[in-house]
PDB file of C-alpha atoms in Angstrom:
ATOM      1  CA  MET A   1     -13.842   1.137   1.602  1.00 40.00           C
ATOM      2  CA  SER A   2     -10.556  -0.603   1.042  1.00 43.00           C
ATOM      3  CA  ILE A   3      -8.104   1.251  -1.153  1.00 47.00           C
ATOM      4  CA  SER A   4      -5.887  -1.066  -3.137  1.00 47.00           C
ATOM      5  CA  ARG A   5      -3.827  -0.486  -6.235  1.00 46.00           C
ATOM      6  CA  SER A   6      -0.530  -2.168  -6.969  1.00 42.00           C
ATOM      7  CA  GLU A   7       2.259  -0.951  -9.195  1.00 43.00           C
ATOM      8  CA  SER A   8       1.307  -3.629 -11.721  1.00 39.00           C
ATOM      9  CA  GLN A   9      -2.227  -2.178 -11.868  1.00 46.00           C
ATOM     10  CA  PRO A  10      -1.744   1.522 -12.684  1.00 45.00           C
ATOM     11  CA  PHE A  11      -4.668   3.838 -13.176  1.00 44.00           C
ATOM     12  CA  PRO A  12      -5.974   3.833 -16.750  1.00 45.00           C
ATOM     13  CA  ALA A  13      -5.296   7.119 -18.490  1.00 45.00           C
ATOM     14  CA  ALA A  14      -7.326   7.423 -21.655  1.00 52.00           C
ATOM     15  CA  GLN A  15      -7.760  11.109 -20.771  1.00 76.00           C
ATOM     16  CA  PRO A  16      -5.453  13.522 -18.927  1.00 71.00           C
ATOM     17  CA  GLU A  17      -8.097  14.047 -16.234  1.00 69.00           C
ATOM     18  CA  ASP A  18      -7.875  10.377 -15.238  1.00 78.00           C
ATOM     19  CA  VAL A  19      -4.434  10.937 -13.712  1.00 89.00           C
ATOM     20  CA  GLY A  20      -6.204  12.652 -10.819  1.00 90.00           C
ATOM     21  CA  SER A  21      -8.319   9.604  -9.992  1.00 90.00           C
ATOM     22  CA  PHE A  22      -5.874   8.468  -7.286  1.00 91.00           C
ATOM     23  CA  PHE A  23      -6.346  11.728  -5.378  1.00 94.00           C
ATOM     24  CA  GLN A  24     -10.109  11.696  -5.867  1.00 93.00           C
ATOM     25  CA  GLU A  25     -10.407   8.141  -4.575  1.00 92.00           C
ATOM     26  CA  LEU A  26      -8.358   8.928  -1.486  1.00 94.00           C
ATOM     27  CA  LEU A  27     -10.436  12.040  -0.736  1.00 95.00           C
ATOM     28  CA  GLU A  28     -13.606   9.960  -1.063  1.00 94.00           C
ATOM     29  CA  HIS A  29     -12.200   7.578   1.536  1.00 93.00           C
ATOM     30  CA  LEU A  30     -11.517  10.478   3.911  1.00 96.00           C
ATOM     31  CA  GLU A  31     -15.137  11.607   3.487  1.00 96.00           C
ATOM     32  CA  LYS A  32     -16.217   8.347   5.120  1.00 96.00           C
ATOM     33  CA  TRP A  33     -14.462   9.392   8.339  1.00 96.00           C
ATOM     34  CA  LYS A  34     -16.610  12.461   8.841  1.00 97.00           C
ATOM     35  CA  PRO A  35     -19.817  10.961  10.341  1.00 95.00           C
ATOM     36  CA  CYS A  36     -17.791   9.594  13.256  1.00 94.00           C
ATOM     37  CA  LEU A  37     -16.241  12.997  13.891  1.00 95.00           C
ATOM     38  CA  LEU A  38     -19.547  14.812  13.505  1.00 94.00           C
ATOM     39  CA  ASP A  39     -20.928  12.857  16.444  1.00 92.00           C
ATOM     40  CA  LEU A  40     -17.977  13.930  18.611  1.00 95.00           C
ATOM     41  CA  PHE A  41     -18.303  17.632  17.836  1.00 96.00           C
ATOM     42  CA  ARG A  42     -22.088  17.883  17.494  1.00 94.00           C
ATOM     43  CA  ASP A  43     -22.630  19.853  20.732  1.00 94.00           C
ATOM     44  CA  PRO A  44     -20.545  23.087  20.694  1.00 91.00           C
ATOM     45  CA  GLY A  45     -21.193  23.475  24.400  1.00 94.00           C
ATOM     46  CA  GLU A  46     -19.486  20.166  25.172  1.00 95.00           C
ATOM     47  CA  PRO A  47     -16.495  19.746  22.844  1.00 96.00           C
ATOM     48  CA  PRO A  48     -14.629  16.434  23.025  1.00 97.00           C
ATOM     49  CA  LEU A  49     -11.414  15.823  24.930  1.00 96.00           C
ATOM     50  CA  ARG A  50      -8.198  15.025  23.083  1.00 94.00           C
ATOM     51  CA  ARG A  51      -8.367  11.420  24.198  1.00 94.00           C
ATOM     52  CA  ASP A  52     -11.885  11.097  22.750  1.00 96.00           C
ATOM     53  CA  VAL A  53     -10.671  12.420  19.416  1.00 96.00           C
ATOM     54  CA  ASP A  54      -7.692  10.058  19.409  1.00 94.00           C
ATOM     55  CA  ALA A  55      -9.902   7.084  20.267  1.00 95.00           C
ATOM     56  CA  ALA A  56     -12.220   7.877  17.347  1.00 96.00           C
ATOM     57  CA  VAL A  57      -9.539   8.656  14.762  1.00 95.00           C
ATOM     58  CA  GLU A  58      -6.983   5.916  15.510  1.00 93.00           C
ATOM     59  CA  PRO A  59      -9.023   2.967  14.120  1.00 94.00           C
ATOM     60  CA  LEU A  60      -9.975   4.956  11.028  1.00 94.00           C
ATOM     61  CA  THR A  61      -6.341   5.811  10.370  1.00 93.00           C
ATOM     62  CA  SER A  62      -5.152   2.274  11.091  1.00 90.00           C
ATOM     63  CA  GLU A  63      -7.600   0.896   8.550  1.00 90.00           C
ATOM     64  CA  LEU A  64      -6.454   3.357   5.899  1.00 90.00           C
ATOM     65  CA  LEU A  65      -2.726   2.944   6.491  1.00 88.00           C
ATOM     66  CA  GLY A  66      -2.768  -0.785   7.180  1.00 83.00           C
ATOM     67  CA  GLY A  67      -5.255  -1.876   4.518  1.00 68.00           C
ATOM     68  CA  SER A  68      -3.856   0.036   1.579  1.00 60.00           C
ATOM     69  CA  ASP A  69      -1.542  -1.007  -1.204  1.00 63.00           C
ATOM     70  CA  TYR A  70      -0.739   2.654  -1.654  1.00 65.00           C
ATOM     71  CA  PRO A  71       2.456   3.640   0.162  1.00 72.00           C
ATOM     72  CA  LEU A  72       0.797   6.336   2.256  1.00 88.00           C
ATOM     73  CA  ALA A  73       3.043   8.194   4.691  1.00 89.00           C
ATOM     74  CA  GLY A  74       0.460   9.028   7.342  1.00 91.00           C
ATOM     75  CA  GLY A  75      -3.004  10.311   8.097  1.00 93.00           C
ATOM     76  CA  GLY A  76      -5.448  11.513  10.706  1.00 94.00           C
ATOM     77  CA  PHE A  77      -7.368  14.537  11.975  1.00 95.00           C
ATOM     78  CA  VAL A  78      -6.129  18.019  12.900  1.00 94.00           C
ATOM     79  CA  ALA A  79      -8.435  20.101  15.097  1.00 94.00           C
ATOM     80  CA  ALA A  80      -9.187  23.761  14.525  1.00 94.00           C
ATOM     81  CA  HIS A  81      -8.232  26.268  17.222  1.00 92.00           C
ATOM     82  CA  ASP A  82     -10.151  25.645  20.468  1.00 93.00           C
ATOM     83  CA  ALA A  83     -12.197  22.843  18.894  1.00 95.00           C
ATOM     84  CA  VAL A  84     -11.313  20.373  21.678  1.00 95.00           C
ATOM     85  CA  ALA A  85     -12.043  20.930  25.358  1.00 96.00           C
ATOM     86  CA  ASP A  86      -8.638  20.445  26.963  1.00 93.00           C
ATOM     87  CA  ALA A  87      -6.202  22.126  24.544  1.00 90.00           C
ATOM     88  CA  PRO A  88      -6.137  25.058  22.100  1.00 90.00           C
ATOM     89  CA  TRP A  89      -4.673  22.784  19.402  1.00 89.00           C
ATOM     90  CA  HIS A  90      -4.665  19.056  18.769  1.00 90.00           C
ATOM     91  CA  MET A  91      -3.250  16.774  16.078  1.00 90.00           C
ATOM     92  CA  ALA A  92      -4.444  13.155  16.029  1.00 92.00           C
ATOM     93  CA  TRP A  93      -2.075  11.963  13.320  1.00 90.00           C
ATOM     94  CA  TRP A  94      -0.298   8.664  12.757  1.00 90.00           C
ATOM     95  CA  GLN A  95       2.679   7.780  10.572  1.00 86.00           C
ATOM     96  CA  VAL A  96       3.147   4.509   8.732  1.00 79.00           C
ATOM     97  CA  ARG A  97       6.822   4.213   9.646  1.00 63.00           C
ATOM     98  CA  SER A  98       6.532   4.789  13.375  1.00 53.00           C
ATOM     99  CA  LYS A  99       2.935   3.648  13.994  1.00 47.00           C
ATOM    100  CA  GLU A 100       2.915   6.325  16.677  1.00 50.00           C
ATOM    101  CA  ASN A 101       0.624   9.255  17.287  1.00 50.00           C
ATOM    102  CA  GLN A 102       2.278  12.476  16.164  1.00 51.00           C
ATOM    103  CA  LEU A 103       1.949  14.935  19.072  1.00 46.00           C
ATOM    104  CA  LEU A 104       4.198  17.953  19.145  1.00 42.00           C
ATOM    105  CA  SER A 105       6.105  18.757  22.313  1.00 38.00           C
ATOM    106  CA  SER A 106       4.048  21.757  23.387  1.00 41.00           C
ATOM    107  CA  LEU A 107       0.650  23.239  22.585  1.00 44.00           C
ATOM    108  CA  GLU A 108       2.264  26.508  21.536  1.00 46.00           C
ATOM    109  CA  SER A 109       4.613  24.842  19.086  1.00 56.00           C
ATOM    110  CA  MET A 110       1.777  22.708  17.725  1.00 58.00           C
ATOM    111  CA  GLY A 111      -0.293  25.723  16.814  1.00 62.00           C
ATOM    112  CA  GLU A 112       2.675  27.452  15.231  1.00 60.00           C
ATOM    113  CA  ALA A 113       3.595  24.278  13.344  1.00 70.00           C
ATOM    114  CA  TYR A 114       0.400  23.811  11.391  1.00 75.00           C
ATOM    115  CA  SER A 115      -1.946  26.779  11.843  1.00 79.00           C
ATOM    116  CA  ARG A 116      -0.409  28.603   8.877  1.00 84.00           C
ATOM    117  CA  ARG A 117       0.210  25.632   6.605  1.00 90.00           C
ATOM    118  CA  GLU A 118      -1.606  25.515   3.265  1.00 93.00           C
ATOM    119  CA  TRP A 119      -2.967  22.009   3.881  1.00 94.00           C
ATOM    120  CA  PHE A 120      -4.686  23.361   7.015  1.00 94.00           C
ATOM    121  CA  THR A 121      -5.647  26.928   6.136  1.00 94.00           C
ATOM    122  CA  VAL A 122      -7.079  26.418   2.630  1.00 95.00           C
ATOM    123  CA  PRO A 123      -9.759  23.839   3.607  1.00 96.00           C
ATOM    124  CA  LEU A 124     -10.744  26.015   6.581  1.00 95.00           C
ATOM    125  CA  GLU A 125     -11.005  29.134   4.393  1.00 95.00           C
ATOM    126  CA  THR A 126     -12.747  27.541   1.395  1.00 94.00           C
ATOM    127  CA  GLY A 127     -14.732  24.732   3.002  1.00 95.00           C
ATOM    128  CA  ALA A 128     -13.474  22.447   0.233  1.00 95.00           C
ATOM    129  CA  SER A 129     -11.002  19.576  -0.052  1.00 96.00           C
ATOM    130  CA  HIS A 130      -7.458  20.488  -1.029  1.00 95.00           C
ATOM    131  CA  VAL A 131      -4.224  18.957  -2.302  1.00 95.00           C
ATOM    132  CA  THR A 132      -1.029  20.602  -1.034  1.00 95.00           C
ATOM    133  CA  GLY A 133       2.448  20.094  -2.377  1.00 92.00           C
ATOM    134  CA  PRO A 134       4.931  18.990  -3.237  1.00 93.00           C
ATOM    135  CA  TYR A 135       6.640  20.370  -0.112  1.00 90.00           C
ATOM    136  CA  VAL A 136       9.079  19.193   2.552  1.00 84.00           C
ATOM    137  CA  ASP A 137       7.025  18.040   5.549  1.00 70.00           C
ATOM    138  CA  PHE A 138       9.077  19.384   8.461  1.00 62.00           C
ATOM    139  CA  ILE A 139       6.333  18.565  10.988  1.00 61.00           C
ATOM    140  CA  CYS A 140       6.200  14.779  10.588  1.00 61.00           C
ATOM    141  CA  THR A 141       8.536  13.194   8.058  1.00 56.00           C
ATOM    142  CA  ASP A 142      11.145  15.622   6.612  1.00 64.00           C
ATOM    143  CA  GLU A 143      10.289  14.064   3.247  1.00 73.00           C
ATOM    144  CA  TYR A 144       9.030  15.566  -0.016  1.00 83.00           C
ATOM    145  CA  THR A 145       5.292  15.120   0.431  1.00 91.00           C
ATOM    146  CA  VAL A 146       1.822  15.743  -1.007  1.00 95.00           C
ATOM    147  CA  THR A 147      -0.967  16.176   1.563  1.00 95.00           C
ATOM    148  CA  LEU A 148      -4.679  15.709   0.897  1.00 97.00           C
ATOM    149  CA  THR A 149      -7.043  17.379   3.373  1.00 98.00           C
ATOM    150  CA  SER A 150     -10.799  17.870   3.695  1.00 98.00           C
ATOM    151  CA  PRO A 151     -12.660  20.094   6.194  1.00 98.00           C
ATOM    152  CA  VAL A 152     -14.976  18.658   8.852  1.00 98.00           C
ATOM    153  CA  SER A 153     -17.967  20.955   9.325  1.00 96.00           C
ATOM    154  CA  VAL A 154     -20.567  20.667  12.096  1.00 95.00           C
ATOM    155  CA  GLY A 155     -23.567  23.013  12.054  1.00 90.00           C
ATOM    156  CA  GLY A 156     -21.777  25.486   9.836  1.00 91.00           C
ATOM    157  CA  ARG A 157     -18.561  25.603  11.894  1.00 93.00           C
ATOM    158  CA  ILE A 158     -15.384  23.868  10.760  1.00 96.00           C
ATOM    159  CA  VAL A 159     -13.846  21.883  13.619  1.00 97.00           C
ATOM    160  CA  GLY A 160     -10.753  20.636  11.757  1.00 97.00           C
ATOM    161  CA  VAL A 161      -9.520  18.701   8.777  1.00 97.00           C
ATOM    162  CA  VAL A 162      -9.077  15.014   7.961  1.00 98.00           C
ATOM    163  CA  GLY A 163      -6.122  14.162   5.774  1.00 96.00           C
ATOM    164  CA  ALA A 164      -3.454  11.848   4.449  1.00 95.00           C
ATOM    165  CA  ASP A 165       0.189  12.245   3.375  1.00 94.00           C
ATOM    166  CA  VAL A 166       1.780  10.605   0.337  1.00 93.00           C
ATOM    167  CA  PHE A 167       5.501  10.727  -0.436  1.00 91.00           C
ATOM    168  CA  VAL A 168       6.298  12.186  -3.863  1.00 91.00           C
ATOM    169  CA  GLU A 169       8.517   9.197  -4.653  1.00 89.00           C
ATOM    170  CA  SER A 170       5.489   6.944  -4.090  1.00 90.00           C
ATOM    171  CA  LEU A 171       3.361   9.051  -6.430  1.00 92.00           C
ATOM    172  CA  GLU A 172       5.950   8.561  -9.138  1.00 90.00           C
ATOM    173  CA  GLU A 173       5.464   4.794  -8.944  1.00 88.00           C
ATOM    174  CA  ILE A 174       1.693   5.185  -9.185  1.00 89.00           C
ATOM    175  CA  LEU A 175       1.323   7.931 -11.792  1.00 93.00           C
ATOM    176  CA  LEU A 176       4.284   7.685 -14.165  1.00 93.00           C
ATOM    177  CA  PRO A 177       2.844   4.828 -16.289  1.00 91.00           C
ATOM    178  CA  ALA A 178      -0.336   6.830 -16.888  1.00 90.00           C
ATOM    179  CA  LEU A 179       1.559  10.030 -17.707  1.00 94.00           C
ATOM    180  CA  ARG A 180       3.865   8.244 -20.133  1.00 93.00           C
ATOM    181  CA  ARG A 181       0.893   6.839 -22.034  1.00 91.00           C
ATOM    182  CA  LEU A 182      -0.347  10.379 -22.530  1.00 91.00           C
ATOM    183  CA  HIS A 183       2.939  11.916 -23.680  1.00 93.00           C
ATOM    184  CA  PRO A 184       6.646  11.266 -23.011  1.00 94.00           C
ATOM    185  CA  GLU A 185       6.870  14.720 -21.417  1.00 94.00           C
ATOM    186  CA  ALA A 186       3.463  14.876 -19.666  1.00 96.00           C
ATOM    187  CA  SER A 187       3.519  16.317 -16.133  1.00 97.00           C
ATOM    188  CA  LEU A 188       1.105  16.580 -13.246  1.00 97.00           C
ATOM    189  CA  VAL A 189       1.270  20.083 -11.737  1.00 97.00           C
ATOM    190  CA  ASN A 190      -0.252  21.741  -8.676  1.00 96.00           C
ATOM    191  CA  ARG A 191      -2.490  24.811  -8.616  1.00 94.00           C
ATOM    192  CA  VAL A 192       0.345  27.258  -9.315  1.00 95.00           C
ATOM    193  CA  GLY A 193       1.933  25.152 -12.053  1.00 96.00           C
ATOM    194  CA  ARG A 194       4.719  23.423 -10.130  1.00 96.00           C
ATOM    195  CA  VAL A 195       5.575  19.837 -11.003  1.00 97.00           C
ATOM    196  CA  VAL A 196       4.232  17.083  -8.755  1.00 96.00           C
ATOM    197  CA  VAL A 197       5.264  14.172 -11.001  1.00 96.00           C
ATOM    198  CA  SER A 198       6.631  14.271 -14.552  1.00 97.00           C
ATOM    199  CA  ALA A 199       7.282  11.699 -17.255  1.00 96.00           C
ATOM    200  CA  ASP A 200      10.201  13.905 -18.286  1.00 95.00           C
ATOM    201  CA  PRO A 201      13.162  12.730 -16.176  1.00 94.00           C
ATOM    202  CA  GLN A 202      14.716  16.196 -16.421  1.00 92.00           C
ATOM    203  CA  LEU A 203      11.848  17.811 -14.508  1.00 94.00           C
ATOM    204  CA  ALA A 204      12.159  17.546 -10.729  1.00 93.00           C
ATOM    205  CA  ALA A 205       9.211  17.812  -8.350  1.00 94.00           C
ATOM    206  CA  GLY A 206       8.635  21.418  -7.354  1.00 94.00           C
ATOM    207  CA  ARG A 207       9.900  22.900 -10.642  1.00 95.00           C
ATOM    208  CA  LEU A 208       7.720  25.762 -11.955  1.00 96.00           C
ATOM    209  CA  LEU A 209       6.498  24.558 -15.350  1.00 97.00           C
ATOM    210  CA  VAL A 210       3.564  26.684 -16.531  1.00 96.00           C
ATOM    211  CA  GLY A 211       2.560  29.186 -13.876  1.00 91.00           C
ATOM    212  CA  ASP A 212      -0.954  29.550 -12.437  1.00 94.00           C
ATOM    213  CA  TRP A 213      -3.143  27.752 -15.004  1.00 96.00           C
ATOM    214  CA  ARG A 214      -6.359  28.480 -13.066  1.00 93.00           C
ATOM    215  CA  HIS A 215      -6.365  32.094 -14.236  1.00 92.00           C
ATOM    216  CA  SER A 216      -4.998  31.589 -17.726  1.00 91.00           C
ATOM    217  CA  ALA A 217      -6.961  33.108 -20.614  1.00 90.00           C
ATOM    218  CA  ASP A 218      -5.866  30.242 -22.869  1.00 93.00           C
ATOM    219  CA  PRO A 219      -5.043  27.043 -20.918  1.00 90.00           C
ATOM    220  CA  GLY A 220      -4.766  25.182 -24.208  1.00 91.00           C
ATOM    221  CA  ARG A 221      -1.646  27.153 -25.114  1.00 93.00           C
ATOM    222  CA  MET A 222       0.298  28.075 -22.007  1.00 96.00           C
ATOM    223  CA  GLU A 223       3.960  28.972 -22.253  1.00 95.00           C
ATOM    224  CA  LEU A 224       6.349  26.464 -20.697  1.00 96.00           C
ATOM    225  CA  ARG A 225       8.716  28.110 -18.211  1.00 94.00           C
ATOM    226  CA  GLY A 226      12.472  27.760 -18.599  1.00 89.00           C
ATOM    227  CA  PRO A 227      15.053  28.655 -21.243  1.00 88.00           C
ATOM    228  CA  GLU A 228      15.236  25.088 -22.518  1.00 87.00           C
ATOM    229  CA  TYR A 229      11.698  25.370 -23.889  1.00 89.00           C
ATOM    230  CA  ALA A 230      12.412  28.491 -26.004  1.00 86.00           C
ATOM    231  CA  GLY A 231       8.825  29.695 -26.207  1.00 86.00           C
ATOM    232  CA  ARG A 232       7.323  26.235 -26.517  1.00 92.00           C
ATOM    233  CA  ARG A 233       3.723  25.884 -25.344  1.00 95.00           C
ATOM    234  CA  ALA A 234       1.561  23.204 -23.748  1.00 96.00           C
ATOM    235  CA  ALA A 235      -2.072  22.288 -23.161  1.00 95.00           C
ATOM    236  CA  VAL A 236      -3.168  22.238 -19.519  1.00 95.00           C
ATOM    237  CA  HIS A 237      -5.979  19.843 -18.563  1.00 94.00           C
ATOM    238  CA  PRO A 238      -7.513  20.317 -15.074  1.00 93.00           C
ATOM    239  CA  CYS A 239      -8.140  17.143 -13.060  1.00 93.00           C
ATOM    240  CA  GLY A 240     -11.813  17.794 -12.354  1.00 89.00           C
ATOM    241  CA  SER A 241     -12.348  19.972  -9.285  1.00 90.00           C
ATOM    242  CA  LEU A 242      -8.928  19.137  -7.829  1.00 92.00           C
ATOM    243  CA  PRO A 243      -6.227  21.848  -7.669  1.00 93.00           C
ATOM    244  CA  LEU A 244      -4.182  19.696 -10.063  1.00 95.00           C
ATOM    245  CA  ALA A 245      -3.741  19.597 -13.821  1.00 96.00           C
ATOM    246  CA  VAL A 246      -1.911  17.580 -16.464  1.00 96.00           C
ATOM    247  CA  VAL A 247       0.427  19.533 -18.752  1.00 96.00           C
ATOM    248  CA  VAL A 248       0.892  18.059 -22.230  1.00 94.00           C
ATOM    249  CA  PRO A 249       3.566  19.842 -24.335  1.00 92.00           C
ATOM    250  CA  GLY A 250       2.656  20.691 -27.889  1.00 85.00           C
TER     251      GLY A 250
END
């Protein structure tokens, strides 16, 4: 599948849920990587070497990063602990800017760098795709980033995650037209209610806007956080099964 969407062709947004279509489409593309990886990890008694993983993932990542109109920051595969034969940890990850494989300087530091990160731990714990961010990606880019990841499972065991990074500033170019058509103050928020992108220029990425909407008794009337809202409320519309929602002030 070739992912292509230019700034002059924004996603239609007749409904708030449609704002999440970018993330859903990218996750569907990552799903297409999994059969190749399943073949590598099929025999638990003979796990692949790092070089085998790199050789399998590099062309998949090159196609995604090189054949996309989306300004993706990077992508690849991150192995679970002891999933490869010749190292306890392995990251087969490429960046758009450097075109180089991202390998940390030591195996110890690699494990410490990503083994506790939300984009890695949540898919391993839940067995489901996840969207993490916005956060500063200190491992690869030092930029404000959103990371999409999906677990790779072989015979009931998760051997790692496939994923892609998108800079928040790039998401603004893609999603702002759709948000503005919904409401001049519409915002896309993550699973705990922090802003990912907002049509309101006063709301920066990472700002807590509504709190954890997933456990709200009345998502149609959630209180907006911050003294400037003075008790004002908003409707929160989940983006399908994604850990994202669109907040539309009342």
